[in-house]
Coordinates of C-alpha atoms in Angstrom, one line a residue:
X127 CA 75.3 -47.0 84.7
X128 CA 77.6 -44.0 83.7
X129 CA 76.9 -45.0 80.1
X130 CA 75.8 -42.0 77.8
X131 CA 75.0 -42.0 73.8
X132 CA 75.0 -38.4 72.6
X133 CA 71.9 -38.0 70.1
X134 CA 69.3 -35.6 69.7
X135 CA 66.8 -36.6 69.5
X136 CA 65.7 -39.7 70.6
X137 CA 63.2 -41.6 68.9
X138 CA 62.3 -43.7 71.1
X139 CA 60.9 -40.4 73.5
X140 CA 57.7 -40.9 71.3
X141 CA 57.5 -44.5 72.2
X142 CA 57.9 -44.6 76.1
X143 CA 54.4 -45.1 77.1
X144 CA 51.1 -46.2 75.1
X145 CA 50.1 -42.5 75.3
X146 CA 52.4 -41.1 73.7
X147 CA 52.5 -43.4 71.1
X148 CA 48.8 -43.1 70.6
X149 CA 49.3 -39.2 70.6
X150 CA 52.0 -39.2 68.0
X151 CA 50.1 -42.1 65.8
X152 CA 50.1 -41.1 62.2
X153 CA 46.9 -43.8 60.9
X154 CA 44.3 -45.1 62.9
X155 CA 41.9 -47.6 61.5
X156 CA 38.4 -47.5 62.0
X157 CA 35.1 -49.8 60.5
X158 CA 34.1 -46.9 58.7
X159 CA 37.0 -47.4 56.7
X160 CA 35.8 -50.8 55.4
X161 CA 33.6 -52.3 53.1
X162 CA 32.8 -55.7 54.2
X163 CA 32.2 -58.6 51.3
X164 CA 29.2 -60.7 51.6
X165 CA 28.6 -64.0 49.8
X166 CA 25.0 -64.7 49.7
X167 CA 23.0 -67.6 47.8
X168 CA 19.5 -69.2 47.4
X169 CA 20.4 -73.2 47.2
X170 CA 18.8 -74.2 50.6
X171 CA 17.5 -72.5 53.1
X172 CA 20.9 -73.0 55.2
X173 CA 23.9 -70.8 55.7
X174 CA 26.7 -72.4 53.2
X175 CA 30.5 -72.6 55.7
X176 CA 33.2 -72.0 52.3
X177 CA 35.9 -74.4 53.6
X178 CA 39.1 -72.5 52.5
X179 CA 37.3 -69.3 54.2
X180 CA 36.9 -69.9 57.5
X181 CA 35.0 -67.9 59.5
X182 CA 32.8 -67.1 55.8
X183 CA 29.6 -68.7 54.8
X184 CA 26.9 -68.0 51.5
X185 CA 24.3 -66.1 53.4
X186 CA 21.1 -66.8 53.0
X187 CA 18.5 -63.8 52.4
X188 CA 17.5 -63.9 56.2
X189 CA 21.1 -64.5 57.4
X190 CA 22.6 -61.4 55.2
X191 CA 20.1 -59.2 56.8
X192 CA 21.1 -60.4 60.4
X193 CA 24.7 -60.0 59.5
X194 CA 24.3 -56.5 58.2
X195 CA 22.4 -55.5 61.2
X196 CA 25.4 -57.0 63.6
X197 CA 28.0 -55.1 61.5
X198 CA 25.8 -51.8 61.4
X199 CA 25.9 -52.0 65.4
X200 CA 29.4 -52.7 65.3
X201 CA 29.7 -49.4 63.0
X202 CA 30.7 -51.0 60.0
X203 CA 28.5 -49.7 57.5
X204 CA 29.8 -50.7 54.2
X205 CA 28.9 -53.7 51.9
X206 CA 29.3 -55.5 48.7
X207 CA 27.4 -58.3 47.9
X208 CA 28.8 -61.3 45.7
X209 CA 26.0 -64.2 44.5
X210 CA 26.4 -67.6 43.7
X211 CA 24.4 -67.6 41.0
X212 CA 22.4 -71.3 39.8
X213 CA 23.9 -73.2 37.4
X214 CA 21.2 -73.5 35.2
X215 CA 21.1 -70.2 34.6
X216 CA 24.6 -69.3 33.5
X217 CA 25.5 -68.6 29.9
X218 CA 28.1 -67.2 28.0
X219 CA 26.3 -63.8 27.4
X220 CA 26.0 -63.8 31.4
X221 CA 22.4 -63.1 30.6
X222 CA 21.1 -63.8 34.0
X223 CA 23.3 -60.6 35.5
X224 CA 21.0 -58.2 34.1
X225 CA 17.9 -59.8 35.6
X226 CA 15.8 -57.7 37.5
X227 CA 15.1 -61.0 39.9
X228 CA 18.2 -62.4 40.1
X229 CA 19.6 -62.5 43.5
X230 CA 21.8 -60.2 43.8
X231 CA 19.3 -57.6 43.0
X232 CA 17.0 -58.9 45.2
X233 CA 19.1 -58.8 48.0
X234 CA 20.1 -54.8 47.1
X235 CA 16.1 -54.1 47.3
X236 CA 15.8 -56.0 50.5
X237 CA 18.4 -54.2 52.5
X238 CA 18.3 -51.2 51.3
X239 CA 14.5 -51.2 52.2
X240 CA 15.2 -52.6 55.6
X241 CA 19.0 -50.7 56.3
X242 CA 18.3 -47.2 54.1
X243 CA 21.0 -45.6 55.7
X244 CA 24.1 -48.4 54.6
X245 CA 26.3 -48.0 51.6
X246 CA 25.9 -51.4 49.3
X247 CA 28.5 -51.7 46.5
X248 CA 27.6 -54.1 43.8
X249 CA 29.9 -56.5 41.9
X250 CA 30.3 -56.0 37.8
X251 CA 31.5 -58.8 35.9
X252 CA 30.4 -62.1 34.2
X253 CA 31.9 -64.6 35.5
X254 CA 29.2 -65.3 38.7
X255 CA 26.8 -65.5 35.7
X256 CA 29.1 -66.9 33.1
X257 CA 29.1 -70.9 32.0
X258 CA 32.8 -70.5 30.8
X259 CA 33.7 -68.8 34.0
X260 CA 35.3 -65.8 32.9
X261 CA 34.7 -62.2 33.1
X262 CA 33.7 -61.6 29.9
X263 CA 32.3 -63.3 26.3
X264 CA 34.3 -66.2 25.3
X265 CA 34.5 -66.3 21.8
X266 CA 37.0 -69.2 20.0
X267 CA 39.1 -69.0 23.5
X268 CA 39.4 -65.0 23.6
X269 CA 37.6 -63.0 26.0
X270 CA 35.8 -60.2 23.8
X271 CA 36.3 -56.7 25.2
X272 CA 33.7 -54.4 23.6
X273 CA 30.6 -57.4 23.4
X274 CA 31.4 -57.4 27.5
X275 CA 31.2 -54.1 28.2
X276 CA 27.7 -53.8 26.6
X277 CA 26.6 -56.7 29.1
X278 CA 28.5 -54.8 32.0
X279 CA 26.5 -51.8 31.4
X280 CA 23.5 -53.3 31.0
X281 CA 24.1 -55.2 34.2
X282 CA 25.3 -52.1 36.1
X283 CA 22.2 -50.0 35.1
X284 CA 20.1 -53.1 36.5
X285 CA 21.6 -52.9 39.7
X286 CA 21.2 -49.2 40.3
X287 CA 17.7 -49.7 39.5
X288 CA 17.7 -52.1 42.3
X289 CA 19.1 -49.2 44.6
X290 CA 22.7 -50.0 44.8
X291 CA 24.6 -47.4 45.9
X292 CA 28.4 -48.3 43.9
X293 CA 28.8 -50.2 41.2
X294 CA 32.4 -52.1 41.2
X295 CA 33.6 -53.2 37.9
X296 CA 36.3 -56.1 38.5
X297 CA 36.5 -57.1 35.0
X298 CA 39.5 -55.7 33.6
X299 CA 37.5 -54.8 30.4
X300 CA 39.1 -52.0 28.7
X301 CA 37.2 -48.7 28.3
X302 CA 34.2 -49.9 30.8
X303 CA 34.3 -47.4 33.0
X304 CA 33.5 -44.4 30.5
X305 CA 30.7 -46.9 29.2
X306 CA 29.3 -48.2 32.6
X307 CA 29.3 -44.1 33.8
X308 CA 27.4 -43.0 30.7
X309 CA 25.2 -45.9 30.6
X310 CA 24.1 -44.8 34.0
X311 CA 24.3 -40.8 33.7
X312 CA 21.5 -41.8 30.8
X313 CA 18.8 -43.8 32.8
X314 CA 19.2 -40.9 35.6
X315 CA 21.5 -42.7 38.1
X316 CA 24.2 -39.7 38.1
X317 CA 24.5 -40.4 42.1
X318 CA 25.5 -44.3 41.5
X319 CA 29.3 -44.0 42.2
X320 CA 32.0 -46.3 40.6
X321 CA 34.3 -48.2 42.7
X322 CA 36.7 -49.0 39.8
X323 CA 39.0 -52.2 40.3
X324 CA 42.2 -50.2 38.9
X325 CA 44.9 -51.8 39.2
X326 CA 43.1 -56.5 39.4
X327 CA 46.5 -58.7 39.1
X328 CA 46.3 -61.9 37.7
X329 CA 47.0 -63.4 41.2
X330 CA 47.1 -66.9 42.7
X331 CA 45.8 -65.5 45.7
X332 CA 41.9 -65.6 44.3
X333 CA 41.7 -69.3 45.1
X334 CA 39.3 -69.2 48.2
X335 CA 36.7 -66.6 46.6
X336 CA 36.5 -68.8 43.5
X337 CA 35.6 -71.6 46.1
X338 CA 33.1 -69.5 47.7
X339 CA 31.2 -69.1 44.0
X340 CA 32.1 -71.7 41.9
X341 CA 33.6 -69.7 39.9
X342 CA 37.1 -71.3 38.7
X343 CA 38.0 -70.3 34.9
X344 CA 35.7 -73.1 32.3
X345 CA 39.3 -72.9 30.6
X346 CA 42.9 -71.3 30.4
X347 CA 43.7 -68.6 32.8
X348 CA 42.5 -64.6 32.9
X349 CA 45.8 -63.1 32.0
X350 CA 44.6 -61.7 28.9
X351 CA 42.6 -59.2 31.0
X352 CA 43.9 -59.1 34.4
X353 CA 47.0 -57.2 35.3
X354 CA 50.5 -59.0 35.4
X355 CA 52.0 -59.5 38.9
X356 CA 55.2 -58.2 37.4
X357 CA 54.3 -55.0 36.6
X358 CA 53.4 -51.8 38.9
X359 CA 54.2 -48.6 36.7
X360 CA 50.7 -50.2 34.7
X361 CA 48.8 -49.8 37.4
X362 CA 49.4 -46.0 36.9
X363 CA 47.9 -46.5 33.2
X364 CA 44.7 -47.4 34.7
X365 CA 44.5 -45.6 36.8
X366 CA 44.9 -42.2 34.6
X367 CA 42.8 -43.9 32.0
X368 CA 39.7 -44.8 35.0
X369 CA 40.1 -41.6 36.5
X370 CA 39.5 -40.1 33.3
X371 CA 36.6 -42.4 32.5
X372 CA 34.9 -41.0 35.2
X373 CA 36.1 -43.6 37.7
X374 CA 35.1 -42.0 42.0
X375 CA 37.5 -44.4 43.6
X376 CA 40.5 -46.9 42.2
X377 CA 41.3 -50.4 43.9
X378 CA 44.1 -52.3 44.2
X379 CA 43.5 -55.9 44.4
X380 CA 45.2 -57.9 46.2
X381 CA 46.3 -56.4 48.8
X382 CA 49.2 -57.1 51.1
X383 CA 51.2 -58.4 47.8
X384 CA 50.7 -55.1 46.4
X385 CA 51.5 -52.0 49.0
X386 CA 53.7 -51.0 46.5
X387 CA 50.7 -50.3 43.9
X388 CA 48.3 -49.1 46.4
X389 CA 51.3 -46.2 47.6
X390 CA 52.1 -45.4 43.9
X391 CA 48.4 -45.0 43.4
X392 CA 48.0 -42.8 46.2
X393 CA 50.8 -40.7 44.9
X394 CA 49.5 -40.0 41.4
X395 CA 45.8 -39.9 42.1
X396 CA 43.5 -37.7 44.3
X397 CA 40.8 -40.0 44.2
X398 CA 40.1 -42.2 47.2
X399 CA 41.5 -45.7 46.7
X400 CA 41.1 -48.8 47.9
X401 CA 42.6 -51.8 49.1
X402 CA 41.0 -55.7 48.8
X403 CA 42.5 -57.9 51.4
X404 CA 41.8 -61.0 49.1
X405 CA 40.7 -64.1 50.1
X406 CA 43.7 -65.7 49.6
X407 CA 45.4 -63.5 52.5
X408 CA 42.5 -64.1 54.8
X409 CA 42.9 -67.9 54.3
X410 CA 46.6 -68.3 55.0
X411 CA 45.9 -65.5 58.1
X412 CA 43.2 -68.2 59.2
X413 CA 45.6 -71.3 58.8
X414 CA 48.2 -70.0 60.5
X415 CA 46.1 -68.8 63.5
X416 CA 44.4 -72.1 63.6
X417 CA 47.9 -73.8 64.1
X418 CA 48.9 -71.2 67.0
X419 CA 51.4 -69.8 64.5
X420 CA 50.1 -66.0 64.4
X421 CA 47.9 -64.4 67.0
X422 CA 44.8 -64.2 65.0
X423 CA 43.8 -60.7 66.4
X424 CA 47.2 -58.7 66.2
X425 CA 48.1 -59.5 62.9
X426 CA 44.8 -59.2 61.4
X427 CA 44.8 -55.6 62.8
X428 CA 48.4 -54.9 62.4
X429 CA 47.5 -56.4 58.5
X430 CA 44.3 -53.6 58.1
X431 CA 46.7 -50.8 59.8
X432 CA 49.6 -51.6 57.0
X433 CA 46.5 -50.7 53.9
X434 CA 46.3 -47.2 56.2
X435 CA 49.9 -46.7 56.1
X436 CA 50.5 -47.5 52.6
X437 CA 47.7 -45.1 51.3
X438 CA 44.5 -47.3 51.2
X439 CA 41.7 -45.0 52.4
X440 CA 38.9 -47.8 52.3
X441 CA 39.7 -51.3 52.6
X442 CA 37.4 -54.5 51.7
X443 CA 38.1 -57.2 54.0
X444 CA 36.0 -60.4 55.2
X445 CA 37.3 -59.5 58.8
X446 CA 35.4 -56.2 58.4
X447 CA 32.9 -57.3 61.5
X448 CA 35.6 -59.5 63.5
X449 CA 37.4 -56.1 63.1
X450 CA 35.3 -53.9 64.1
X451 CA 34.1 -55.9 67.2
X452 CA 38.0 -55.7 68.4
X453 CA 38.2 -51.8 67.8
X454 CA 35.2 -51.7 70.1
X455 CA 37.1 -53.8 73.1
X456 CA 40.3 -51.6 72.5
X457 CA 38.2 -48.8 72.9
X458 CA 36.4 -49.8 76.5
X459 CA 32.7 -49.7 74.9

């Protein structure tokens, strides 16, 4: 054409061919890199669909296993387990979480006898056990801090007894990571790790989960205790104060709202962290596929790739199996 633009050098030289790009790619995402959330329940011997989820159901104890063993073929290998816990057993004092029975530990005993080899993260909080719906006591509308953390520790303890692996604290209590890590360090279980939920906005985008468990705030909101959406530099307050507590990884949750806090956590922290792709962004991902807005598959991928890029060296998503099965076709195998 006789048309010439002096520059050295060219960007676009690394793009010219999916090769090279793939040579010069700085993240790549794999489904060791997730952790994939499973809601399981006992109400019926049926699989539960949660209508703003689609795609997600309450496993039963027979479907979970099935489930598991699909994702463990598919080379995800990572789980955390979320119960819907009976009605008639909730209580303020979230009681029922420190069961040896209850569910949730059942279903830790269960896999881990039948898939020893998996990594199962467990869920610390009240509110799946809690008639007022929060994560913590209620006491004359305030949500107690140091009463809850005694539960959480007790609760935590119980579920490494049942042989989970991580224990997640999403409560936003202050000071329960120090307690939940000595609490364990004194009944033996110094190799339980703590997935600590660092940096848990108060966020809008919780919506669909809360469906999944029935597990809407009894009253008010959970501002008091959850992190405000305004604010990123106090993410790096938890996170020092966590990591000090004895915290082995830090999440950010959401996710795609808050790439800003998962980078600034990456930069101030050598600890692995993580991302939660909530269920809020899975839902509208869902919607918008269902209505031939979005190609499902390219910007659910493109979605996991932008937790990479931002920092996120785990990342908890309910397309951790629909993910993994597209890796798998990508890769010829």
């Amino acid at each position: 054409s006789g048309l010439w633009v002096p520059q050295r050098p060219p960007p676009r030289r690394n793009r010219k061919s999916s090769s090279m790009r793939g040579m010069v790619r700085e993240n790549i995402v794999t489904p060791r890199d997730f952790i994939y959330p499973l809601f399981i329940h006992e109400e019926g011997s049926d699989n539960v669909p949660i209508e703003s989820m689609p795609g997600c159901v309450r496993h039963t104890m027979d479907s979970v296993l099935k489930e598991i063993e699909e994702s463990v073929a598919l080379g995800v290998t990572s789980f955390v387990l979320f119960p819907k816990v009976p009605e008639n057993v909730k209580n303020n004092l979230g009681t029922e979480s420190y069961n040896p029975m209850n569910l949730n530990n059942r279903a830790v005993r269960e896999i881990k006898s039948r898939f020893p080899d998996v990594t199962i993260c467990t869920d610390v909080a009240l509110d799946p056990y809690s008639n007022q719906g929060h994560d913590g006591i209620v006491k004359d509308g305030r949500i107690l801090n140091d009463e809850t953390i005694n539960q959480l520790c007790k609760q935590a303890v119980s579920q490494a007894r049942a042989g989970s692996d991580v224990v997640a604290p999403s409560d936003m209590m202050d000071g329960r990571v120090g307690a939940i890590r000595d609490a364990l360090d004194a009944e033996g279980f110094t190799d339980v790790s703590i997935l600590a939920y660092t940096a848990k906005y108060a966020s809008a985008y919780y919506g669909p989960f809360r469906d999944a468990l029935d597990s809407h705030p009894g009253f008010g909101d959970k501002k008091t205790y959850q992190q405000d959406p305004a604010n990123g530099r106090e993410a790096l307050i938890e996170a020092q104060l966590d990591e000090l507590e004895g915290a082995d990884m830090l999440m950010v949750k959401p996710g795609l709202p808050y790439l800003d806090v998962i980078r600034r956590l990456k930069d101030n922290s050598n600890l692995p962290i993580a991302a939660y792709h909530v269920s809020g962004e899975y839902s509208m991902l869902k919607a918008a596929a269902e209505r031939g807005w979005l190609n499902e598959r390219d910007t659910a991928m493109e979605t996991l790739m932008c937790f990479k890029r931002a920092g996120a060296d785990v990342v908890l998503t309910y397309y951790a199996k629909q993910a993994a099965q597209w890796i798998k076709e990508d890769l010829g195998y």
